Amino acid sequence: MSNSIPVTSPLLPPLEEFMPFLEEIWASKRLTNGGPFHEQLEAALAEHLGVEHVCLFSNGTLALVTALQALRVTGEVITTPYSFVATAHSLLWNSLKPVFVDIDPLTNNLDPKRIEEAITPATTAILPVHCYGIPCDVDAIQKIADTYGLKVIYDAAHAFGVQHNGTSVLNHGDLSVLSFHATKVFNTFEGGAIICHDRKTKQRIDYLKNFGFADEVTIMAPGINGKMNEIQAAFGMLQLRHIDAALQARKRLFDGYAEALADVPGITLLEQPAGVDWNYAYCPVFIEASRFGVSRDEMYNRYRARDVLVRRYFYPLITEFPMYRSLPSSDAAKLTHAHLISSRVLCLPIYPDLTDEQQDSIIDILLSARGA
Ligand SMILES: *Cc1c(COP(=O)(O)O)cnc(C)c1O
């Protein structure tokens, strides 16, 4: 058995709690194609999240690819270089051209002040990310979208359950996309969803995720197979019973890190903006080598040497990867904030099962490295 501490660990309720769900699936012989657990989970998530419509998917990336299809996005799409690579890959899978715009260094999200200068006659949409679950400047982004007639699709893979001024952050934009991957706050092993605001859009997305079938003999569009199966959906129903306790545990851990690291020169923690009910999805710290005394990469190596599997989310930037780096908007000179943040970030372990002793040792490794 390895004693290593991962950066994240899945929320796995006791196995015996899952058995009755499995027995129900076996008895019904409904394994997929919008079975009872799929229906239950869509309704339960809409209620839990405070959104109008939920379309479940087999994973978040297929949900992103399908969201762009659903809105018939064409040409160029403005997006962020500071994200998981699937954000931009979803554009290439739709033969769309990503146009990268720098981030706001306070929120780590697409900087609305830099969007307008990136708009061309070919621009049809904006694909921002609520990075670490911190909401984008949704009002500024919507204002630009309205002015230029652009669609807005939020990659909300980190933003499960995040509320902003008392309402779900998922209610902004035309569509929002969630991921229920094992590493996320809420998981269905693999899984995802598109959040939309009206029944017609939900209908279109539901056709698209099932090959385009409207009925046995009618194909509405060249759809894909993005359906969530009954085992995934049942596991989602079980997760929902445990999600509040998991979020409380995450908050306690984040507050513990914040308290221990608040006044360390050269270490900056994630800022929680006013009015945001956050989900504590990640615990990034930003290490300024000249003030802390040790570089981010040296810290990364020290943790690894102690079997603490910290991660550099997000390094490298998406714009550094071979399929993106030759795009004009990938020019590092125009993405100075993204590059700076990417060179400083280190995500510390945060998940409900992390013990206080483990957290103390993680904090100790950082504090004892000071000035080394
Ligand atoms: C996890 C993630 C995705 C992809 O979701 P999957 O469910 O793993 O396909 C997309 N975007 C971001 C920002 C993510 O963190």
Coordinates of C-alpha atoms and ligand atoms in Angstrom, one line a residue:
M1 CA 0.0 0.0 0.0
S2 CA 1.3 3.4 -0.9
N3 CA 1.2 6.1 1.7
S4 CA 1.2 8.9 -0.9
I5 CA -1.2 11.7 -0.5
P6 CA -3.0 12.6 -3.8
V7 CA -4.0 16.1 -4.7
T8 CA -7.6 14.9 -4.8
S9 CA -9.5 11.7 -3.9
P10 CA -13.0 10.8 -5.0
L11 CA -16.0 11.0 -2.8
L12 CA -16.9 7.3 -2.4
P13 CA -19.8 6.6 0.0
P14 CA -19.9 3.3 1.8
L15 CA -20.3 0.4 -0.8
E16 CA -23.2 -1.1 1.1
E17 CA -25.2 2.1 0.4
F18 CA -24.7 1.5 -3.3
M19 CA -26.0 -2.1 -3.3
P20 CA -29.7 -1.3 -3.3
F21 CA -29.2 0.9 -6.3
L22 CA -27.5 -1.9 -8.2
E23 CA -30.2 -4.3 -7.2
E24 CA -32.8 -2.0 -8.6
I25 CA -30.9 -1.7 -11.9
W26 CA -30.5 -5.5 -12.1
A27 CA -34.2 -6.0 -11.4
S28 CA -35.4 -3.4 -14.0
K29 CA -32.8 -4.4 -16.7
R30 CA -32.7 -0.8 -17.7
L31 CA -29.0 -0.1 -18.1
T32 CA -29.0 3.2 -20.1
N33 CA -31.0 5.3 -22.6
G34 CA -32.8 7.6 -20.1
G35 CA -33.7 5.0 -17.5
P36 CA -35.3 5.8 -14.1
F37 CA -32.0 6.8 -12.4
H38 CA -31.1 9.1 -15.3
E39 CA -34.5 10.8 -14.9
Q40 CA -34.2 11.0 -11.1
L41 CA -30.7 12.5 -11.2
E42 CA -31.7 15.2 -13.8
A43 CA -34.6 16.3 -11.5
A44 CA -32.6 16.0 -8.3
L45 CA -29.6 18.0 -9.7
A46 CA -31.9 20.7 -11.1
E47 CA -33.4 21.1 -7.6
H48 CA -30.1 20.8 -5.7
L49 CA -28.2 23.3 -8.0
G50 CA -31.1 25.7 -8.4
V51 CA -31.2 25.5 -12.2
E52 CA -34.0 25.1 -14.7
H53 CA -32.8 22.1 -16.9
V54 CA -30.1 19.5 -16.6
C55 CA -28.9 17.3 -19.5
L56 CA -26.7 14.5 -18.2
F57 CA -23.7 13.3 -20.2
S58 CA -21.2 10.4 -20.0
N59 CA -18.4 12.9 -19.4
G60 CA -17.8 16.7 -19.3
T61 CA -15.7 16.8 -22.5
L62 CA -18.6 15.3 -24.6
A63 CA -20.9 17.8 -22.9
L64 CA -18.6 20.7 -24.0
V65 CA -18.4 19.4 -27.6
T66 CA -22.2 19.0 -27.7
A67 CA -22.9 22.4 -26.2
L68 CA -21.0 24.0 -29.0
Q69 CA -23.0 21.9 -31.5
A70 CA -26.3 22.8 -29.8
L71 CA -25.7 26.5 -30.3
R72 CA -24.3 26.0 -33.8
V73 CA -21.2 28.0 -32.9
T74 CA -18.9 28.7 -35.9
G75 CA -15.7 30.5 -36.7
E76 CA -13.8 31.9 -33.8
V77 CA -14.4 31.4 -30.1
I78 CA -12.8 33.6 -27.3
T79 CA -11.5 31.5 -24.5
T80 CA -8.8 31.3 -21.7
P81 CA -5.4 29.7 -21.8
Y82 CA -5.5 29.0 -18.1
S83 CA -7.6 25.8 -17.9
F84 CA -7.7 22.1 -18.4
V85 CA -6.9 21.3 -22.0
A86 CA -10.4 19.9 -22.7
T87 CA -11.7 23.4 -22.8
A88 CA -9.8 24.3 -25.9
H89 CA -9.9 20.7 -27.3
S90 CA -13.7 21.0 -27.5
L91 CA -13.3 23.8 -30.0
L92 CA -10.9 21.9 -32.2
W93 CA -13.3 18.9 -32.2
N94 CA -15.8 21.3 -33.7
S95 CA -13.3 22.8 -36.2
L96 CA -13.6 26.1 -34.3
K97 CA -10.6 28.5 -33.9
P98 CA -9.7 29.2 -30.3
V99 CA -8.8 32.9 -29.7
F100 CA -6.9 33.1 -26.3
V101 CA -7.3 36.1 -24.1
D102 CA -5.4 36.8 -20.9
I103 CA -6.8 36.3 -17.4
D104 CA -7.5 38.7 -14.6
P105 CA -4.8 37.8 -12.0
L106 CA -7.2 38.3 -9.1
T107 CA -9.8 35.8 -10.2
N108 CA -7.7 33.6 -12.6
N109 CA -10.6 33.9 -15.0
L110 CA -10.9 35.4 -18.5
D111 CA -10.4 39.2 -18.2
P112 CA -13.5 40.9 -19.7
K113 CA -11.5 44.1 -20.3
R114 CA -9.4 42.1 -22.9
I115 CA -12.3 40.4 -24.7
E116 CA -13.4 43.2 -27.0
E117 CA -10.1 43.7 -28.7
A118 CA -10.1 40.0 -29.6
I119 CA -13.5 40.1 -31.4
T120 CA -13.4 39.8 -35.2
P121 CA -16.2 39.4 -37.7
A122 CA -15.7 35.6 -37.4
T123 CA -16.3 35.6 -33.6
T124 CA -19.5 33.9 -32.6
A125 CA -19.0 32.8 -29.0
I126 CA -17.1 33.2 -25.7
L127 CA -16.1 30.1 -23.7
P128 CA -14.9 31.2 -20.3
V129 CA -14.0 28.9 -17.3
H130 CA -15.0 29.5 -13.7
C131 CA -11.5 28.5 -12.7
Y132 CA -11.3 26.7 -9.3
G133 CA -15.0 27.4 -9.0
I134 CA -14.5 31.1 -8.6
P135 CA -17.2 32.8 -10.7
C136 CA -16.2 34.8 -13.8
D137 CA -17.3 38.4 -14.1
V138 CA -20.6 37.2 -15.6
D139 CA -22.2 40.6 -15.9
A140 CA -19.3 42.1 -17.9
I141 CA -19.1 39.1 -20.1
Q142 CA -22.9 39.1 -20.8
K143 CA -22.8 42.8 -21.7
I144 CA -20.1 42.2 -24.3
A145 CA -22.0 39.2 -25.6
D146 CA -25.2 41.2 -26.0
T147 CA -23.4 44.1 -27.7
Y148 CA -21.7 41.9 -30.3
G149 CA -24.4 39.1 -30.6
L150 CA -22.2 36.4 -29.2
K151 CA -23.2 33.1 -27.4
V152 CA -21.7 32.4 -24.0
I153 CA -20.9 28.9 -22.9
Y154 CA -19.4 28.5 -19.4
D155 CA -17.0 25.7 -18.7
A156 CA -18.3 25.2 -15.2
A157 CA -16.4 21.9 -14.6
H158 CA -15.1 23.3 -11.3
A159 CA -18.3 25.1 -10.3
F160 CA -20.6 22.4 -8.9
G161 CA -22.9 24.1 -6.3
V162 CA -21.3 27.5 -6.5
Q163 CA -23.8 30.3 -5.7
H164 CA -23.3 34.0 -6.5
N165 CA -25.4 36.6 -4.9
G166 CA -27.8 33.9 -3.8
T167 CA -28.3 32.2 -7.1
S168 CA -26.5 29.4 -9.0
V169 CA -23.6 30.6 -11.1
L170 CA -24.8 28.1 -13.6
N171 CA -27.7 30.3 -14.5
H172 CA -25.5 32.7 -16.4
G173 CA -24.6 32.5 -20.1
D174 CA -26.5 30.5 -22.7
L175 CA -25.2 27.1 -21.5
S176 CA -23.0 25.9 -18.6
V177 CA -21.1 22.6 -18.7
L178 CA -20.3 20.5 -15.6
S179 CA -17.9 17.7 -15.1
F180 CA -18.6 14.8 -12.8
H181 CA -15.2 13.2 -13.3
A182 CA -13.8 11.2 -10.3
T183 CA -11.5 14.1 -9.4
K184 CA -14.2 16.7 -9.1
V185 CA -16.3 17.8 -6.1
F186 CA -19.3 15.7 -7.2
N187 CA -18.6 12.6 -9.2
T188 CA -20.3 9.8 -11.1
F189 CA -16.9 8.0 -11.9
E190 CA -17.0 9.8 -15.3
G191 CA -19.9 12.1 -16.1
G192 CA -21.0 15.6 -16.9
A193 CA -24.0 17.8 -17.7
I194 CA -25.2 20.7 -19.7
I195 CA -27.3 23.3 -17.8
C196 CA -29.8 25.2 -20.0
H197 CA -32.6 27.6 -19.3
D198 CA -35.5 26.4 -21.6
R199 CA -37.3 23.2 -22.6
K200 CA -36.6 23.6 -26.3
T201 CA -32.9 23.8 -25.8
K202 CA -33.0 20.8 -23.5
Q203 CA -34.9 18.9 -26.1
R204 CA -32.3 19.7 -28.8
I205 CA -29.4 18.7 -26.5
D206 CA -31.2 15.5 -25.6
Y207 CA -31.5 14.6 -29.3
L208 CA -27.8 15.5 -29.9
K209 CA -26.5 13.3 -27.1
N210 CA -28.5 10.3 -28.4
F211 CA -27.4 10.2 -32.1
G212 CA -30.0 12.8 -33.0
F213 CA -33.0 10.4 -32.4
A214 CA -36.3 12.2 -31.9
D215 CA -38.2 8.9 -32.3
E216 CA -37.6 5.4 -33.8
V217 CA -37.5 6.7 -37.4
T218 CA -36.6 10.4 -37.1
I219 CA -33.0 11.7 -36.8
M220 CA -33.0 15.5 -36.1
A221 CA -29.2 16.1 -36.3
P222 CA -25.9 14.3 -36.6
G223 CA -25.8 13.5 -32.9
I224 CA -23.2 11.7 -30.9
N225 CA -23.4 9.1 -28.2
G226 CA -23.0 11.1 -25.0
K227 CA -25.5 9.4 -22.8
M228 CA -25.0 8.8 -19.0
N229 CA -25.7 5.2 -18.0
E230 CA -27.9 4.0 -15.1
I231 CA -24.9 3.0 -12.9
Q232 CA -23.4 6.5 -13.2
A233 CA -26.8 8.1 -12.6
A234 CA -27.5 5.9 -9.5
F235 CA -24.1 6.7 -8.1
G236 CA -24.9 10.4 -8.6
M237 CA -28.1 10.0 -6.6
L238 CA -26.0 8.4 -3.8
Q239 CA -23.4 11.2 -4.0
L240 CA -26.1 13.8 -3.5
R241 CA -26.8 12.3 0.0
H242 CA -23.2 13.0 1.0
I243 CA -22.4 16.2 -0.9
D244 CA -23.2 18.7 1.9
A245 CA -20.9 16.9 4.4
A246 CA -18.2 16.7 1.7
L247 CA -18.4 20.5 1.1
Q248 CA -18.2 21.2 4.9
A249 CA -15.1 19.0 5.1
R250 CA -13.6 20.9 2.2
K251 CA -14.3 24.2 3.8
R252 CA -12.7 23.2 7.0
L253 CA -9.5 22.1 5.2
F254 CA -9.4 25.2 3.1
D255 CA -9.8 27.4 6.2
G256 CA -7.0 25.4 7.9
Y257 CA -4.6 26.1 5.0
A258 CA -5.7 29.7 4.9
E259 CA -5.0 30.2 8.6
A260 CA -1.6 28.6 8.5
L261 CA -0.4 30.3 5.3
A262 CA -2.0 33.7 5.5
D263 CA 1.0 35.7 6.6
V264 CA 3.8 33.8 4.8
P265 CA 5.8 36.2 2.6
G266 CA 5.8 35.1 -1.0
I267 CA 2.7 32.8 -0.6
T268 CA -0.7 34.0 -1.9
L269 CA -3.9 32.1 -1.4
L270 CA -7.0 32.1 -3.6
E271 CA -9.2 35.1 -2.9
Q272 CA -12.9 34.3 -2.2
P273 CA -14.9 37.2 -3.6
A274 CA -17.7 38.8 -1.6
G275 CA -21.2 37.3 -2.3
V276 CA -19.8 34.0 -3.4
D277 CA -20.9 30.7 -1.7
W278 CA -17.9 28.7 -2.9
N279 CA -17.3 24.9 -3.2
Y280 CA -13.7 24.7 -2.0
A281 CA -12.9 22.6 -5.1
Y282 CA -9.2 23.4 -5.1
C283 CA -6.6 24.8 -2.9
P284 CA -4.1 26.6 -5.1
V285 CA -1.2 28.6 -3.6
F286 CA 0.8 31.0 -5.6
I287 CA 4.5 31.0 -4.8
E288 CA 6.6 34.0 -5.6
A289 CA 10.2 32.6 -5.5
S290 CA 12.0 35.9 -4.8
R291 CA 10.0 36.5 -1.7
F292 CA 9.4 33.0 -0.4
G293 CA 13.0 31.9 -1.0
V294 CA 12.1 28.7 -2.9
S295 CA 10.7 28.4 -6.4
R296 CA 7.3 26.7 -7.2
D297 CA 9.1 23.9 -9.0
E298 CA 11.5 23.3 -6.2
M299 CA 8.4 23.1 -3.8
Y300 CA 6.7 20.7 -6.3
N301 CA 9.8 18.5 -6.1
R302 CA 10.0 18.6 -2.3
Y303 CA 6.4 17.6 -2.0
R304 CA 6.9 14.8 -4.5
A305 CA 9.9 13.5 -2.6
R306 CA 7.7 13.2 0.5
D307 CA 5.0 11.4 -1.6
V308 CA 2.6 14.4 -1.5
L309 CA 1.3 14.5 -5.1
V310 CA 0.6 18.2 -5.5
R311 CA -0.3 19.4 -9.0
R312 CA 0.5 22.5 -11.0
Y313 CA -3.1 23.4 -12.2
F314 CA -2.6 25.0 -14.7
Y315 CA 0.9 24.5 -16.0
P316 CA 1.7 24.4 -18.9
L317 CA -0.8 26.8 -20.3
I318 CA -3.1 25.4 -23.1
T319 CA -1.3 27.8 -25.5
E320 CA 2.0 26.0 -24.9
F321 CA 0.7 22.7 -26.4
P322 CA 1.7 21.8 -30.0
M323 CA -1.8 22.1 -31.5
Y324 CA -2.3 25.6 -30.0
R325 CA 1.1 27.3 -29.8
S326 CA 1.3 28.5 -33.4
L327 CA -2.0 30.4 -33.2
P328 CA -1.5 34.2 -33.2
S329 CA -3.4 34.6 -29.9
S330 CA -1.0 32.1 -28.2
D331 CA 1.7 34.7 -28.2
A332 CA 3.1 34.8 -24.7
A333 CA 3.6 38.6 -24.9
K334 CA -0.2 39.0 -24.8
L335 CA -0.8 36.5 -22.0
T336 CA 1.4 37.9 -19.3
H337 CA -0.9 37.3 -16.4
A338 CA -1.6 33.7 -17.4
H339 CA 2.1 33.0 -17.8
L340 CA 2.9 34.6 -14.4
I341 CA 0.2 32.7 -12.5
S342 CA 1.0 29.5 -14.3
S343 CA 4.6 29.8 -13.2
R344 CA 3.6 30.3 -9.5
V345 CA 0.7 28.0 -8.9
L346 CA 0.7 24.8 -6.8
C347 CA -2.5 23.0 -5.9
L348 CA -2.4 21.5 -2.4
P349 CA -4.3 18.3 -1.5
I350 CA -8.0 19.0 -0.6
Y351 CA -10.6 16.3 -0.3
P352 CA -13.0 15.1 2.4
D353 CA -10.9 12.1 3.6
L354 CA -7.7 14.2 4.1
T355 CA -6.9 13.9 7.9
D356 CA -5.8 16.8 10.1
E357 CA -2.4 15.0 10.6
Q358 CA -1.9 14.8 6.8
Q359 CA -2.9 18.5 6.4
D360 CA -0.5 19.5 9.2
S361 CA 2.4 17.6 7.5
I362 CA 1.5 19.3 4.1
I363 CA 1.6 22.7 5.8
D364 CA 4.8 21.8 7.6
I365 CA 6.6 20.9 4.4
L366 CA 5.8 24.3 3.0
L367 CA 6.7 26.3 6.1
S368 CA 9.9 24.5 6.8
A369 CA 11.1 25.1 3.2
R370 CA 11.0 28.9 3.7
G371 CA 14.3 30.6 2.9
A372 CA 15.9 27.3 2.2
Ligands
LIG1 C1 -12.4 18.2 -15.7 C2 -12.5 19.3 -16.7 C3 -13.0 19.1 -18.0 C4 -13.3 17.8 -18.5 O1 -14.3 17.1 -17.9 P1 -14.3 15.5 -18.1 O2 -15.5 15.1 -17.4 O3 -13.1 14.9 -17.4 O4 -14.4 15.1 -19.5 C5 -13.2 20.3 -18.7 N1 -12.8 21.5 -18.3 C6 -12.3 21.7 -17.1 C7 -11.9 23.1 -16.7 C8 -12.1 20.6 -16.3 O5 -11.5 20.8 -15.1

